[in-house]
Coordinates of N, CA and C in Angstrom, one line a residue:
M1328 N 68.3 93.7 89.2 CA 68.2 95.1 89.4 C 68.3 95.7 88.0
D1329 N 67.4 96.6 87.7 CA 67.5 97.3 86.4 C 68.3 98.6 86.5
R1330 N 68.5 99.2 85.4 CA 69.3 100.4 85.3 C 68.7 101.5 86.2
Q1331 N 67.4 101.8 86.0 CA 66.7 102.8 86.7 C 66.8 102.6 88.2
T1332 N 66.6 101.4 88.7 CA 66.6 101.1 90.1 C 68.0 101.3 90.6
L1333 N 69.0 100.9 89.9 CA 70.4 101.0 90.3 C 70.8 102.5 90.4
M1334 N 70.4 103.3 89.4 CA 70.8 104.7 89.5 C 70.0 105.5 90.6
S1335 N 68.7 105.2 90.8 CA 68.0 105.8 91.9 C 68.5 105.4 93.2
K1336 N 68.9 104.2 93.4 CA 69.4 103.6 94.6 C 70.7 104.3 95.1
S1337 N 71.5 104.7 94.1 CA 72.8 105.2 94.5 C 73.2 106.6 94.0
H1338 N 72.1 107.4 93.6 CA 72.4 108.6 93.0 C 73.3 109.6 93.9
D1339 N 73.2 109.5 95.1 CA 74.0 110.4 96.0 C 75.4 109.9 96.2
N1340 N 75.7 108.6 95.9 CA 77.0 108.0 96.1 C 77.7 107.9 94.8
P1341 N 79.0 108.2 94.8 CA 79.8 107.9 93.6 C 79.9 106.4 93.4
I1342 N 79.8 106.0 92.1 CA 79.9 104.6 91.8 C 81.2 104.4 91.0
I1343 N 82.0 103.4 91.5 CA 83.2 103.0 90.8 C 82.9 101.7 90.1
I1344 N 83.1 101.7 88.8 CA 82.9 100.5 87.9 C 84.3 100.0 87.6
F1345 N 84.6 98.8 87.9 CA 85.9 98.2 87.8 C 85.8 96.8 87.2
D1346 N 87.0 96.3 86.7 CA 87.1 95.0 86.1 C 87.1 94.0 87.3
G1347 N 86.0 93.2 87.4 CA 85.9 92.3 88.5 C 86.8 91.1 88.5
V1348 N 87.4 90.8 87.4 CA 88.3 89.6 87.3 C 89.7 90.0 87.4
C1349 N 90.0 91.3 87.4 CA 91.4 91.7 87.4 C 91.9 91.8 88.9
M1350 N 93.0 91.2 89.1 CA 93.6 91.1 90.5 C 94.0 92.5 90.9
L1351 N 94.6 93.3 90.0 CA 95.0 94.7 90.4 C 93.8 95.5 90.7
C1352 N 92.8 95.4 89.9 CA 91.6 96.2 90.1 C 90.9 95.8 91.5
N1353 N 90.9 94.5 91.8 CA 90.3 94.0 93.0 C 91.1 94.5 94.2
R1354 N 92.4 94.5 94.1 CA 93.2 95.1 95.2 C 93.0 96.6 95.4
A1355 N 92.9 97.3 94.3 CA 92.6 98.7 94.3 C 91.3 99.0 95.0
I1356 N 90.3 98.2 94.7 CA 88.9 98.4 95.3 C 89.0 98.1 96.7
Q1357 N 89.7 97.0 97.1 CA 89.8 96.7 98.6 C 90.5 97.9 99.3
Y1358 N 91.5 98.5 98.6 CA 92.2 99.7 99.2 C 91.2 100.8 99.4
V1359 N 90.4 101.1 98.4 CA 89.4 102.2 98.5 C 88.4 101.9 99.6
I1360 N 87.9 100.7 99.7 CA 87.0 100.4 100.7 C 87.6 100.6 102.1
D1361 N 88.8 100.1 102.3 CA 89.5 100.3 103.6 C 89.8 101.7 103.9
H1362 N 89.9 102.6 103.0 CA 90.2 104.0 103.2 C 89.0 104.9 103.1
D1363 N 87.9 104.4 102.6 CA 86.7 105.2 102.5 C 86.0 105.2 103.8
K1364 N 86.4 105.9 104.8 CA 85.9 105.9 106.1 C 84.4 106.3 106.2
E1365 N 84.0 107.1 105.3 CA 82.6 107.5 105.3 C 81.7 106.5 104.6
G1366 N 82.3 105.6 103.9 CA 81.5 104.6 103.1 C 80.7 105.2 102.0
K1367 N 81.2 106.3 101.3 CA 80.4 107.0 100.3 C 80.4 106.3 99.0
F1368 N 81.4 105.5 98.6 CA 81.5 104.8 97.3 C 80.6 103.6 97.2
R1369 N 80.1 103.4 96.0 CA 79.4 102.1 95.7 C 80.2 101.5 94.6
Y1370 N 80.1 100.2 94.4 CA 81.0 99.5 93.5 C 80.2 98.6 92.6
L1371 N 80.6 98.5 91.3 CA 80.0 97.6 90.3 C 81.1 97.2 89.4
T1372 N 81.0 95.9 89.1 CA 82.0 95.4 88.1 C 81.7 95.8 86.7
L1373 N 82.7 95.9 85.8 CA 82.4 96.1 84.4 C 81.5 95.1 83.8
Q1374 N 81.7 93.9 84.3 CA 80.9 92.7 83.8 C 79.4 92.9 84.1
S1375 N 79.1 93.4 85.4 CA 77.7 93.6 85.8 C 77.2 94.9 85.1
A1376 N 78.0 95.9 85.0 CA 77.5 97.1 84.3 C 77.1 96.9 82.9
A1377 N 77.9 96.0 82.2 CA 77.6 95.7 80.8 C 76.2 94.9 80.8
E1378 N 76.0 94.0 81.7 CA 74.8 93.2 81.8 C 73.6 94.2 82.0
L1379 N 73.8 95.2 82.8 CA 72.7 96.1 83.2 C 72.6 97.2 82.1
D1380 N 73.4 97.1 81.0 CA 73.4 98.1 79.9 C 73.7 99.5 80.4
L1381 N 74.5 99.6 81.4 CA 75.0 100.9 81.9 C 76.1 101.4 81.0
I1382 N 76.9 100.5 80.5 CA 78.1 100.8 79.7 C 78.2 99.9 78.5
D1383 N 78.8 100.3 77.5 CA 79.2 99.4 76.4 C 80.5 98.8 76.7
R1384 N 80.5 97.6 77.1 CA 81.8 96.9 77.5 C 82.8 96.9 76.5
N1385 N 82.5 96.9 75.2 CA 83.5 96.9 74.2 C 84.1 98.3 73.9
A1386 N 83.3 99.4 74.3 CA 83.8 100.7 74.1 C 84.9 101.1 75.2
L1387 N 84.8 100.5 76.4 CA 85.8 100.9 77.4 C 86.3 99.6 78.1
P1388 N 87.0 98.7 77.3 CA 87.4 97.4 77.8 C 88.4 97.5 78.9
D1389 N 89.2 98.5 79.0 CA 90.3 98.6 79.9 C 90.2 99.7 80.9
S1390 N 89.0 100.2 81.1 CA 88.9 101.4 81.9 C 88.2 101.3 83.2
I1391 N 88.7 102.0 84.2 CA 87.9 102.2 85.4 C 87.0 103.4 85.1
I1392 N 85.8 103.3 85.7 CA 84.8 104.4 85.4 C 84.3 104.8 86.8
L1393 N 84.3 106.1 86.9 CA 83.7 106.7 88.1 C 82.5 107.5 87.7
M1394 N 81.3 107.2 88.2 CA 80.1 108.0 88.0 C 79.8 108.8 89.2
Q1395 N 79.8 110.1 89.1 CA 79.6 110.9 90.2 C 78.8 112.2 89.9
K1396 N 77.7 112.4 90.5 CA 76.9 113.6 90.3 C 76.6 113.9 88.9
G1397 N 76.2 112.8 88.1 CA 75.9 112.9 86.8 C 77.0 113.0 85.8
K1398 N 78.2 113.0 86.3 CA 79.4 113.0 85.4 C 80.1 111.6 85.4
I1399 N 80.7 111.4 84.3 CA 81.5 110.1 84.1 C 82.9 110.4 83.9
F1400 N 83.8 109.8 84.7 CA 85.2 110.0 84.6 C 85.8 108.6 84.3
V1401 N 86.8 108.6 83.4 CA 87.5 107.3 83.0 C 89.0 107.5 83.2
E1402 N 89.7 106.3 83.2 CA 91.1 106.2 83.2 C 91.7 107.0 84.3
S1403 N 92.8 107.7 84.0 CA 93.6 108.4 85.1 C 92.7 109.5 85.8
V1404 N 91.8 110.1 85.1 CA 91.0 111.1 85.7 C 90.1 110.5 86.7
A1405 N 89.6 109.3 86.4 CA 88.7 108.6 87.4 C 89.5 108.3 88.7
I1406 N 90.8 107.8 88.5 CA 91.6 107.5 89.7 C 91.9 108.8 90.5
L1407 N 92.2 109.9 89.8 CA 92.4 111.1 90.6 C 91.2 111.6 91.3
Q1408 N 90.0 111.4 90.7 CA 88.8 111.8 91.4 C 88.5 110.9 92.6
I1409 N 88.8 109.6 92.4 CA 88.6 108.7 93.6 C 89.5 109.2 94.7
G1410 N 90.8 109.5 94.4 CA 91.7 109.9 95.4 C 91.2 111.2 96.1
N1411 N 90.6 112.1 95.3 CA 90.1 113.4 95.9 C 89.0 113.1 96.9
N1412 N 88.2 112.0 96.6 CA 87.1 111.7 97.5 C 87.5 111.0 98.7
L1413 N 88.7 110.4 98.7 CA 89.2 109.7 99.9 C 89.7 110.6 101.0
G1414 N 90.1 111.8 100.5 CA 90.7 112.8 101.5 C 92.1 112.4 101.9
S1415 N 92.5 113.1 103.0 CA 93.9 112.8 103.5 C 95.0 112.9 102.5
W1416 N 96.0 112.1 102.6 CA 97.1 112.2 101.7 C 96.7 111.8 100.3
Q1417 N 95.7 110.9 100.1 CA 95.3 110.5 98.8 C 94.8 111.7 98.0
A1418 N 94.0 112.6 98.7 CA 93.5 113.8 98.0 C 94.7 114.8 97.7
A1419 N 95.7 114.9 98.6 CA 96.8 115.7 98.3 C 97.6 115.2 97.1
A1420 N 97.8 113.9 97.1 CA 98.6 113.3 96.0 C 97.8 113.5 94.6
S1421 N 96.5 113.3 94.7 CA 95.7 113.5 93.5 C 95.8 115.0 93.0
R1422 N 95.8 115.9 93.9 CA 95.9 117.3 93.5 C 97.3 117.6 92.8
V1423 N 98.3 117.0 93.4 CA 99.7 117.2 92.8 C 99.7 116.5 91.4
L1424 N 99.2 115.3 91.3 CA 99.2 114.6 90.0 C 98.3 115.2 89.0
S1425 N 97.3 115.9 89.4 CA 96.4 116.5 88.5 C 97.0 117.7 87.7
V1426 N 98.2 118.1 88.1 CA 98.8 119.2 87.3 C 99.4 118.6 86.0
L1427 N 99.6 117.3 85.9 CA 100.0 116.7 84.7 C 98.8 116.7 83.7
P1428 N 99.1 116.8 82.4 CA 98.1 116.8 81.4 C 97.4 115.4 81.4
D1429 N 96.1 115.3 81.2 CA 95.4 114.1 81.2 C 96.0 113.1 80.2
S1430 N 96.5 113.6 79.1 CA 97.1 112.7 78.1 C 98.3 111.9 78.6
I1431 N 99.1 112.5 79.5 CA 100.2 111.8 80.1 C 99.7 110.7 81.1
G1432 N 98.8 111.2 82.0 CA 98.2 110.2 82.9 C 97.5 109.1 82.2
N1433 N 96.7 109.4 81.2 CA 96.0 108.3 80.5 C 97.0 107.4 79.7
F1434 N 98.1 107.9 79.2 CA 99.1 107.1 78.5 C 99.6 106.1 79.5
V1435 N 100.0 106.5 80.7 CA 100.5 105.6 81.7 C 99.4 104.6 82.1
Y1436 N 98.2 105.1 82.3 CA 97.1 104.3 82.7 C 96.9 103.1 81.7
R1437 N 96.9 103.5 80.4 CA 96.6 102.5 79.3 C 97.7 101.4 79.3
I1438 N 99.0 101.8 79.5 CA 100.0 100.8 79.5 C 99.8 99.8 80.7
I1439 N 99.4 100.3 81.8 CA 99.1 99.4 83.0 C 97.9 98.6 82.7
A1440 N 96.8 99.2 82.2 CA 95.6 98.5 81.9 C 95.8 97.4 80.9
K1441 N 96.5 97.7 79.8 CA 96.8 96.7 78.8 C 97.5 95.5 79.3
N1442 N 98.4 95.6 80.3 CA 99.2 94.6 80.8 C 98.8 94.0 82.2
R1443 N 97.6 94.5 82.7 CA 97.3 94.2 84.0 C 97.1 92.7 84.3
Y1444 N 96.5 91.9 83.4 CA 96.4 90.5 83.6 C 97.7 89.8 83.7
R1445 N 98.6 90.2 82.8 CA 99.9 89.5 82.7 C 100.8 89.9 83.9
W1446 N 100.7 91.1 84.4 CA 101.5 91.6 85.5 C 101.0 91.2 86.8
F1447 N 99.6 91.2 87.0 CA 99.0 91.1 88.3 C 98.1 89.9 88.4
G1448 N 97.7 89.3 87.3 CA 96.9 88.1 87.3 C 95.4 88.4 87.1
Q1449 N 94.6 87.4 86.9 CA 93.2 87.5 86.8 C 92.5 86.3 87.4
K1450 N 91.3 86.5 87.8 CA 90.4 85.4 88.3 C 89.5 84.9 87.2
D1451 N 88.9 83.7 87.4 CA 88.0 83.2 86.5 C 86.6 83.8 86.7
T1452 N 86.3 84.3 87.9 CA 85.0 84.9 88.2 C 85.3 86.2 89.0
C1453 N 84.2 87.0 89.0 CA 84.3 88.3 89.7 C 84.4 88.1 91.3
M1454 N 85.0 89.1 91.9 CA 85.2 89.1 93.3 C 83.8 89.0 94.0
I1455 N 83.7 88.2 95.0 CA 82.5 88.1 95.9 C 82.8 88.9 97.1
P1456 N 82.2 90.0 97.3 CA 82.5 90.8 98.5 C 82.1 90.1 99.8
P1457 N 82.9 90.3 100.8 CA 82.6 89.7 102.1 C 81.3 90.4 102.7
P1458 N 80.6 89.8 103.6 CA 79.3 90.3 104.1 C 79.4 91.7 104.5
A1459 N 80.5 92.1 105.1 CA 80.6 93.5 105.7 C 80.6 94.6 104.5
W1460 N 80.9 94.2 103.3 CA 81.0 95.1 102.2 C 79.8 95.0 101.3
K1461 N 79.0 94.0 101.4 CA 78.0 93.7 100.5 C 77.0 94.8 100.2
H1462 N 76.7 95.6 101.2 CA 75.8 96.7 101.0 C 76.4 97.8 100.1
Q1463 N 77.7 97.8 99.9 CA 78.3 98.8 99.0 C 78.4 98.4 97.5
F1464 N 78.1 97.1 97.3 CA 78.2 96.6 95.9 C 76.8 96.6 95.3
L1465 N 76.8 97.0 94.0 CA 75.5 97.1 93.3 C 75.5 96.0 92.2
G1466 N 74.4 95.6 91.8 CA 74.3 94.6 90.7 C 74.5 93.2 91.0

């Protein structure tokens, strides 16, 4: 799938780009899938996004990326936007946390991102989604 096909196929859906070998990231994506009752999110690993030339893998090596309505959100801002999209208590928590300056949220985010493999582990290969989730994964 090329970049143009990917973007046209999912332009109405927010796309979460995440580290496919990171155990923390995989658990977070599983959480989002379980709580995204409307199935609005689409998912792509950083590894696949780099292959599709959607991102420069070296420019954002430790970042989650949310692409939504032509905007790109990274780090803690991406997480807060994802929470806003989930609704319920996650949206309320995101609104409360959004009063903090982005610099503070990103500082905490970067500490966790830098240590995520050591603290949570990593796989040798990217997560293979179960058949029920496959339609939500791109690339």
